[in-house]
Short mmCIF file of C-alpha atoms in Angstrom, two decimals:
data_model
loop_
_atom_site.label_atom_id
_atom_site.label_comp_id
_atom_site.label_asym_id
_atom_site.label_seq_id
_atom_site.Cartn_x
_atom_site.Cartn_y
_atom_site.Cartn_z
CA MET A 1 0.00 0.00 0.00
CA THR A 2 1.30 3.46 -0.93
CA CYS A 3 1.34 6.59 1.25
CA GLU A 4 -1.22 8.26 -1.10
CA GLU A 5 -3.64 5.36 -0.71
CA THR A 6 -3.18 5.40 3.07
CA GLU A 7 -3.81 9.15 3.10
CA LEU A 8 -7.12 8.68 1.26
CA GLU A 9 -8.17 5.95 3.69
CA LEU A 10 -7.21 8.01 6.71
CA SER A 11 -9.38 10.87 5.48
CA GLY A 12 -12.43 8.66 5.21
CA GLY A 13 -12.54 7.34 8.74
CA ASP A 14 -12.58 3.60 8.01
CA VAL A 15 -8.99 2.40 7.98
CA SER A 16 -8.35 -1.10 6.69
CA PRO A 17 -5.90 -3.48 8.48
CA ILE A 18 -3.46 -3.11 5.54
CA ALA A 19 -3.49 0.67 5.92
CA LYS A 20 -3.04 0.32 9.70
CA ALA A 21 -0.01 -1.91 9.11
CA HIS A 22 1.44 0.66 6.69
CA LEU A 23 0.75 3.46 9.17
CA ALA A 24 2.57 1.66 11.97
CA GLY A 25 5.82 1.64 10.01
CA CYS A 26 5.59 4.94 8.04
CA LEU A 27 6.59 8.18 9.71
CA GLU A 28 5.19 10.33 6.91
CA CYS A 29 1.75 8.72 7.17
CA GLN A 30 1.83 9.16 10.95
CA LYS A 31 2.34 12.89 10.34
CA THR A 32 -0.60 12.83 7.93
CA ALA A 33 -2.80 11.11 10.51
CA ARG A 34 -1.82 13.67 13.14
CA VAL A 35 -2.50 16.65 10.89
CA LEU A 36 -5.87 15.25 9.85
CA GLY A 37 -6.76 14.72 13.49
CA LEU A 38 -5.75 18.27 14.39
CA ALA A 39 -7.66 19.77 11.45
CA ALA A 40 -10.90 17.89 12.10
CA LEU A 41 -13.58 19.78 13.99
CA PRO A 42 -15.11 18.28 17.13
CA GLU A 43 -18.25 16.16 16.87
CA LEU A 44 -21.54 18.03 16.94
CA SER A 45 -22.57 18.92 20.47
CA ASP A 46 -26.01 18.18 21.90
CA THR A 47 -26.84 21.89 21.63
CA GLU A 48 -26.01 21.87 17.94
CA ARG A 49 -28.08 18.74 17.35
CA LEU A 50 -31.01 20.31 19.16
CA MET A 51 -30.61 23.46 17.11
CA LEU A 52 -30.55 21.45 13.90
CA SER A 53 -33.68 19.54 14.83
CA SER A 54 -35.73 22.75 14.60
CA LEU A 55 -34.16 23.83 11.31
CA PRO A 56 -36.63 22.12 8.90
CA ALA A 57 -39.59 23.86 10.57
CA THR A 58 -37.80 27.24 10.47
CA ILE A 59 -36.93 26.82 6.80
CA GLN A 60 -40.48 25.77 5.93
CA ARG A 61 -41.83 28.83 7.72
CA GLU A 62 -39.37 31.00 5.81
CA VAL A 63 -40.41 29.39 2.52
CA ARG A 64 -44.08 30.01 3.31
CA THR A 65 -43.53 33.70 4.06
CA THR A 66 -41.22 34.38 1.14
CA LYS A 67 -43.05 32.11 -1.30
CA PRO A 68 -45.24 34.84 -2.78
CA ALA A 69 -42.26 37.06 -3.44
CA ARG A 70 -39.95 34.36 -4.65
CA PHE A 71 -42.08 31.80 -6.36
CA ASN A 72 -45.38 33.43 -7.33
CA PHE A 73 -44.64 34.63 -10.81
CA VAL A 74 -48.28 35.26 -11.80
CA LYS A 75 -48.78 38.23 -9.48
CA GLN A 76 -45.48 39.68 -10.53
CA SER A 77 -46.25 39.27 -14.24
CA LEU A 78 -49.65 40.95 -13.85
CA GLY A 79 -48.04 43.87 -12.07
CA TYR A 80 -45.47 44.28 -14.81
CA ALA A 81 -48.16 44.07 -17.52
CA LEU A 82 -50.24 46.76 -15.79
CA ALA A 83 -47.23 49.05 -15.43
CA ALA A 84 -46.31 48.49 -19.09
CA GLY A 85 -49.89 49.34 -20.18
CA ILE A 86 -49.93 52.59 -18.22
CA GLY A 87 -46.52 53.46 -19.60
CA ALA A 88 -47.66 52.86 -23.16
CA LEU A 89 -50.72 55.06 -22.60
CA ILE A 90 -48.65 57.95 -21.29
CA ALA A 91 -46.10 57.54 -24.07
CA SER A 92 -48.75 57.62 -26.79
CA ALA A 93 -50.31 60.78 -25.30
CA VAL A 94 -46.93 62.48 -25.25
CA ILE A 95 -46.16 61.42 -28.81
CA LEU A 96 -49.49 62.79 -30.01
CA LYS A 97 -48.84 66.08 -28.27
CA LEU A 98 -45.35 66.52 -29.64
CA ARG A 99 -46.13 65.42 -33.22
CA PRO A 100 -45.29 68.23 -35.76
CA VAL A 101 -48.44 69.89 -37.14
CA ASP A 102 -48.69 70.93 -40.84
CA PRO A 103 -49.02 74.73 -41.34
CA PRO A 104 -52.60 75.70 -42.09
CA VAL A 105 -53.41 76.31 -45.77
CA VAL A 106 -55.01 79.70 -46.35
CA GLN A 107 -57.17 79.82 -49.38
CA VAL A 108 -57.62 83.27 -50.88
CA LYS A 109 -60.41 83.87 -53.32
CA GLU A 110 -59.79 86.53 -55.90
CA ILE A 111 -62.50 89.08 -56.24
CA SER A 112 -63.10 89.62 -59.93
CA ALA A 113 -65.86 92.19 -59.76
CA VAL A 114 -67.85 93.98 -57.20
CA SER A 115 -71.44 93.52 -57.90
CA ASP A 116 -72.96 94.40 -54.63
CA SER A 117 -75.26 97.33 -55.12
CA ASN A 118 -75.50 98.08 -51.43
CA LEU A 119 -71.89 99.28 -51.13
CA SER A 120 -71.22 102.76 -49.76
CA ASP A 121 -69.81 105.55 -51.87
CA ASP A 122 -66.31 105.09 -50.57
CA GLU A 123 -66.40 101.44 -51.39
CA VAL A 124 -67.56 101.91 -54.90
CA PHE A 125 -65.21 104.80 -55.54
CA PHE A 126 -62.95 102.93 -57.90
CA ASP A 127 -65.75 101.28 -59.66
CA VAL A 128 -67.28 104.40 -60.98
CA GLY A 129 -66.68 104.44 -64.63
CA TRP A 130 -65.78 108.06 -65.39
CA PRO A 131 -65.16 108.72 -69.04
CA SER A 132 -61.51 108.80 -69.88
CA PRO A 133 -60.07 112.01 -71.28
CA THR A 134 -58.82 110.02 -74.18
CA GLU A 135 -62.15 108.60 -74.84
CA GLY A 136 -65.02 110.17 -76.71
CA ASP A 137 -65.08 113.30 -78.75
CA LEU A 138 -62.47 115.48 -77.13
CA MET B 1 -79.24 15.07 16.34
CA SER B 2 -76.92 13.85 13.66
CA VAL B 3 -73.30 13.06 14.26
CA SER B 4 -70.96 13.94 11.46
CA ALA B 5 -68.72 11.21 10.15
CA PRO B 6 -65.09 11.38 11.28
CA GLU B 7 -62.80 12.97 8.77
CA LEU B 8 -60.05 10.69 7.51
CA ARG B 9 -56.84 12.27 6.45
CA VAL B 10 -53.62 10.81 5.07
CA ILE B 11 -50.70 12.17 7.06
CA GLU B 12 -47.66 12.74 4.92
CA GLY B 13 -44.23 11.90 6.16
CA GLY B 14 -43.77 8.22 6.82
CA ALA B 15 -43.25 7.16 3.23
CA ALA B 16 -41.60 10.45 2.32
CA HIS B 17 -38.28 9.44 3.79
CA GLY B 18 -37.80 6.76 1.16
CA ARG B 19 -38.60 9.08 -1.74
CA SER B 20 -35.94 10.35 -4.09
CA GLU B 21 -34.88 13.99 -4.15
CA GLY B 22 -36.62 14.51 -7.49
CA GLU B 23 -39.89 13.07 -6.15
CA LEU B 24 -39.70 15.26 -3.06
CA LEU B 25 -39.09 18.41 -5.07
CA ARG B 26 -41.92 17.53 -7.46
CA ALA B 27 -44.19 17.00 -4.45
CA PHE B 28 -43.15 20.34 -2.95
CA PHE B 29 -43.87 22.24 -6.15
CA ALA B 30 -47.19 20.41 -6.43
CA GLY B 31 -48.19 21.89 -3.07
CA ASP B 32 -46.85 19.56 -0.39
CA PRO B 33 -44.78 21.84 1.90
CA GLY B 34 -43.63 18.93 4.08
CA ALA B 35 -41.69 17.40 1.19
CA PHE B 36 -39.04 20.09 1.38
CA GLY B 37 -38.76 19.56 5.12
CA VAL B 38 -37.82 15.94 4.43
CA LEU B 39 -35.09 17.11 2.07
CA VAL B 40 -33.76 19.53 4.69
CA ARG B 41 -33.70 16.82 7.37
CA ARG B 42 -31.86 14.54 4.98
CA HIS B 43 -28.94 16.88 4.26
CA GLN B 44 -28.88 19.46 7.06
CA GLU B 45 -26.17 17.79 9.10
CA THR B 46 -23.75 17.50 6.18
CA VAL B 47 -24.37 21.12 5.17
CA TYR B 48 -23.97 22.31 8.75
CA ARG B 49 -20.71 20.40 9.18
CA VAL B 50 -19.31 21.95 6.01
CA VAL B 51 -20.23 25.55 6.85
CA ARG B 52 -19.36 25.53 10.55
CA ARG B 53 -15.64 25.61 9.83
CA PHE B 54 -16.17 29.04 8.25
CA ALA B 55 -18.63 30.39 10.81
CA LYS B 56 -17.93 32.44 13.90
CA SER B 57 -20.47 30.71 16.09
CA ARG B 58 -22.97 27.88 16.00
CA GLU B 59 -25.81 30.36 15.41
CA ASP B 60 -23.86 31.75 12.50
CA ALA B 61 -23.39 28.24 11.11
CA ARG B 62 -27.10 27.56 11.50
CA ASP B 63 -27.98 30.74 9.57
CA LEU B 64 -25.58 29.79 6.79
CA THR B 65 -27.16 26.33 6.60
CA GLN B 66 -30.61 27.88 6.35
CA ARG B 67 -29.48 30.26 3.60
CA ALA B 68 -27.93 27.41 1.65
CA PHE B 69 -31.24 25.50 1.65
CA LEU B 70 -33.29 28.52 0.66
CA GLN B 71 -30.95 29.35 -2.20
CA ALA B 72 -30.94 25.73 -3.34
CA LEU B 73 -34.74 25.81 -3.37
CA GLU B 74 -34.69 28.97 -5.44
CA HIS B 75 -32.29 27.30 -7.85
CA ALA B 76 -34.57 24.25 -8.00
CA SER B 77 -37.63 26.42 -8.69
CA LYS B 78 -35.85 28.02 -11.63
CA SER B 79 -35.04 24.70 -13.24
CA ARG B 80 -38.13 22.86 -12.06
CA GLU B 81 -39.39 22.23 -15.58
CA ARG B 82 -36.36 20.07 -16.22
CA PHE B 83 -37.28 17.47 -13.64
CA GLU B 84 -41.03 18.10 -13.46
CA SER B 85 -41.65 17.03 -17.03
CA SER B 86 -39.66 13.82 -16.72
CA ASP B 87 -38.56 11.33 -14.10
CA SER B 88 -35.06 12.72 -14.16
CA GLU B 89 -33.35 12.93 -10.82
CA SER B 90 -32.49 16.32 -9.34
CA PRO B 91 -28.97 16.76 -8.00
CA PHE B 92 -30.31 18.62 -4.96
CA LYS B 93 -27.59 17.47 -2.56
CA ALA B 94 -24.88 18.62 -4.97
CA TRP B 95 -26.67 21.98 -5.39
CA VAL B 96 -27.07 22.66 -1.72
CA LEU B 97 -23.49 21.67 -0.92
CA ARG B 98 -22.07 23.78 -3.74
CA ILE B 99 -24.12 26.73 -2.50
CA ALA B 100 -23.05 26.02 1.08
CA VAL B 101 -19.37 26.03 0.10
CA ASN B 102 -19.78 29.37 -1.71
CA ILE B 103 -21.84 30.96 1.03
CA ALA B 104 -19.34 29.90 3.66
CA LYS B 105 -16.42 31.19 1.61
CA ASN B 106 -18.07 34.58 1.04
CA HIS B 107 -19.18 34.81 4.63
CA ALA B 108 -15.68 34.21 5.92
CA ARG B 109 -14.27 36.75 3.47
CA ASP B 110 -16.86 39.37 4.46
CA ALA B 111 -16.40 38.74 8.14
CA GLY B 112 -12.70 39.29 7.63
CA ARG B 113 -11.69 36.85 10.28
CA TRP B 114 -10.99 33.17 10.31
CA THR B 115 -11.73 31.99 13.78
CA TRP B 116 -13.68 29.06 14.96
CA ALA B 117 -15.09 30.00 18.32
CA GLN B 118 -16.75 26.73 19.00
CA VAL B 119 -13.92 24.54 20.08
CA GLU B 120 -15.35 23.83 23.46
CA ALA B 121 -14.72 20.18 23.92
CA LEU B 122 -11.45 18.43 23.41
CA ASP B 123 -12.17 15.62 21.05
CA PHE B 124 -9.26 13.32 21.59
CA GLN B 125 -9.01 10.36 23.83
CA ARG B 126 -5.92 9.17 25.58
CA ALA B 127 -5.30 6.15 27.73
CA GLU B 128 -3.73 8.22 30.46
CA THR B 129 -5.09 11.51 31.73
CA PRO B 130 -3.35 14.31 29.83
CA SER B 131 -1.56 16.95 31.82
CA ALA B 132 -2.73 20.55 31.70
CA ASN B 133 0.32 21.33 29.59
CA ASP B 134 -0.57 18.58 27.08
CA VAL B 135 -4.10 19.90 26.84
CA MET B 136 -2.86 23.43 26.19
CA GLU B 137 -0.38 22.26 23.56
CA ARG B 138 -2.96 20.15 21.80
CA LYS B 139 -5.44 22.99 21.78
CA GLU B 140 -2.89 25.36 20.36
CA ALA B 141 -1.90 22.89 17.66
CA GLU B 142 -5.55 22.42 16.72
CA GLU B 143 -6.09 26.15 16.40
CA LEU B 144 -3.02 26.57 14.25
CA THR B 145 -3.99 23.68 11.99
CA ARG B 146 -7.57 24.87 11.58
CA ARG B 147 -6.32 28.33 10.72
CA ALA B 148 -3.99 26.77 8.17
CA VAL B 149 -6.96 24.95 6.61
CA LEU B 150 -8.71 28.27 6.07
CA GLN B 151 -5.62 29.67 4.38
CA LEU B 152 -5.42 26.88 1.81
CA PRO B 153 -6.05 27.79 -1.84
CA PRO B 154 -9.83 27.88 -2.41
CA ARG B 155 -10.16 24.63 -4.37
CA GLN B 156 -8.01 22.67 -1.96
CA ARG B 157 -9.93 24.11 0.97
CA GLU B 158 -13.28 23.17 -0.56
CA VAL B 159 -12.20 19.59 -1.28
CA PHE B 160 -10.66 19.26 2.18
CA SER B 161 -13.76 20.57 3.94
CA LEU B 162 -16.17 18.41 1.96
CA ARG B 163 -14.01 15.36 2.71
CA ILE B 164 -13.09 15.94 6.35
CA ASP B 165 -16.10 17.91 7.59
CA GLY B 166 -18.80 16.63 5.25
CA GLY B 167 -17.44 13.08 5.05
CA LEU B 168 -18.25 12.89 1.36
CA PRO B 169 -16.71 10.25 -0.92
CA PHE B 170 -14.39 11.66 -3.58
CA ALA B 171 -16.86 10.79 -6.36
CA GLU B 172 -19.48 12.99 -4.70
CA ILE B 173 -17.00 15.80 -4.03
CA ALA B 174 -16.17 15.72 -7.74
CA ARG B 175 -19.88 16.06 -8.59
CA VAL B 176 -20.37 18.97 -6.18
CA LEU B 177 -17.36 20.93 -7.40
CA ASP B 178 -17.54 19.92 -11.07
CA LEU B 179 -14.22 18.09 -11.06
CA THR B 180 -13.07 14.62 -11.98
CA GLU B 181 -12.64 12.21 -9.10
CA GLY B 182 -8.91 12.04 -9.77
CA ASN B 183 -8.69 15.79 -9.70
CA ALA B 184 -10.50 15.93 -6.36
CA LYS B 185 -8.04 13.41 -4.90
CA THR B 186 -5.10 15.44 -6.22
CA HIS B 187 -6.45 18.63 -4.62
CA PHE B 188 -6.86 16.74 -1.35
CA HIS B 189 -3.33 15.38 -1.50
CA TYR B 190 -1.88 18.85 -2.07
CA ALA B 191 -4.03 20.25 0.73
CA VAL B 192 -2.69 17.67 3.19
CA LYS B 193 0.87 18.24 1.97
CA ARG B 194 0.53 21.97 2.48
CA LEU B 195 -1.04 21.54 5.89
CA LYS B 196 1.81 19.30 7.01
CA GLU B 197 4.30 21.93 5.88
CA GLU B 198 2.38 24.73 7.59
CA VAL B 199 1.97 22.81 10.79
CA ALA B 200 5.64 21.82 10.81
CA LYS B 201 6.54 25.49 10.29
CA LEU B 202 4.31 26.57 13.15
CA GLY B 203 5.60 23.82 15.34
CA GLY B 204 2.17 22.24 15.69
CA ALA B 205 3.22 18.81 14.45
CA SER B 206 6.21 18.50 16.64
#
C-alpha cells in the first residue's frame, strides 16, 4: 500500500488493516494522521443537534412567508403588464402632443368684380366708370 | 341530532423518507410543503458540518445552513421544468453543498476573520489523563492547523472541507465541485501536503 492510498483511507474514517499496518511503520503517514486529526472539527454537540432539529420547521416557515415574493410569478407578471400598459398610454399621449403639425393652408379667393349694389360711396369709388379724357369726342 | 362522520386524512411523512430527491421536489412544487422539510432533514447535518468551519459561532453556522437550503430551493424552482416534465433525478444534494461552500467562503471573506469559536470540547481520547500542559499544547496545535486549513487555496480548501467535515466520498466531491474524481483526490493530496508543511513550520506537528 502506498502513502497516497493510506492518506485517502485516513481521510475517510474507516482504515483497513493493511493501511493500519502501513501506518505503523511509516513516519510520513503518521504525520498525515496527526495533521488530519488536528484539522478535524469536534463532533456536533447536543446543543447543535437540538438546534438542527428545529431547522426544517424554520426553513419551511421562511419558505411560506417568502413564497409569494420568490415563487409566485403570476402576481409579478400581472403587475409588470399593468405598469407596461400605463406606460404605453402615457407615451402615446406624449407622442401625439409633440407630433409636428402641418401649417394651415389659407385659401384666398380673388375678387373679380364687385357687384354688390348696397356698397357705400367710398367702397364703390374705384368702380365708378368716369369717361376717360382720351375717350369720346375730345 | 346527527353526528358527522369522522374525517379521515392521510398524514404525509412516513413514506416520504424513502422518496428520491426529485420526487420530493416535485411533491413540494405540487403543493406539499412537508416534502421540502424531508429534504432539509436529509442533508442538514452535512451542510452544517461543512459551513461551521467558516462560521464564527454555531448560530452563525445555523444561519448559513438555512441560507444554503433557501438558495438551493430557489435554484430548483428556476429549473423545475427540467425534472417536473420527466422522471429525471435532481442533484439537490450537490446543489445545496455547492451553494453552502460558496456561502461559507463569502461569509468568511466578508467577516474578515478566520476563527472558529466553538472549540469547546477536546475531542481526543488518551489512555492516560493528559496533563494541563498537554491539553494546552494540543489545543494550540488544533487552532493553528484549523487556521492553516482556512488559508489553503480555495479549491483545496473546498475539497478538504467536503471530505473531512462533510465526510463525502471523492466521487461525490467531484460532482459537487464539477471536477473529476482524480482531480478531487489530487487537490486533497496537495491540501494535506501543504497543511503538514504549515503545521511543521508553526511547530504544531512536533
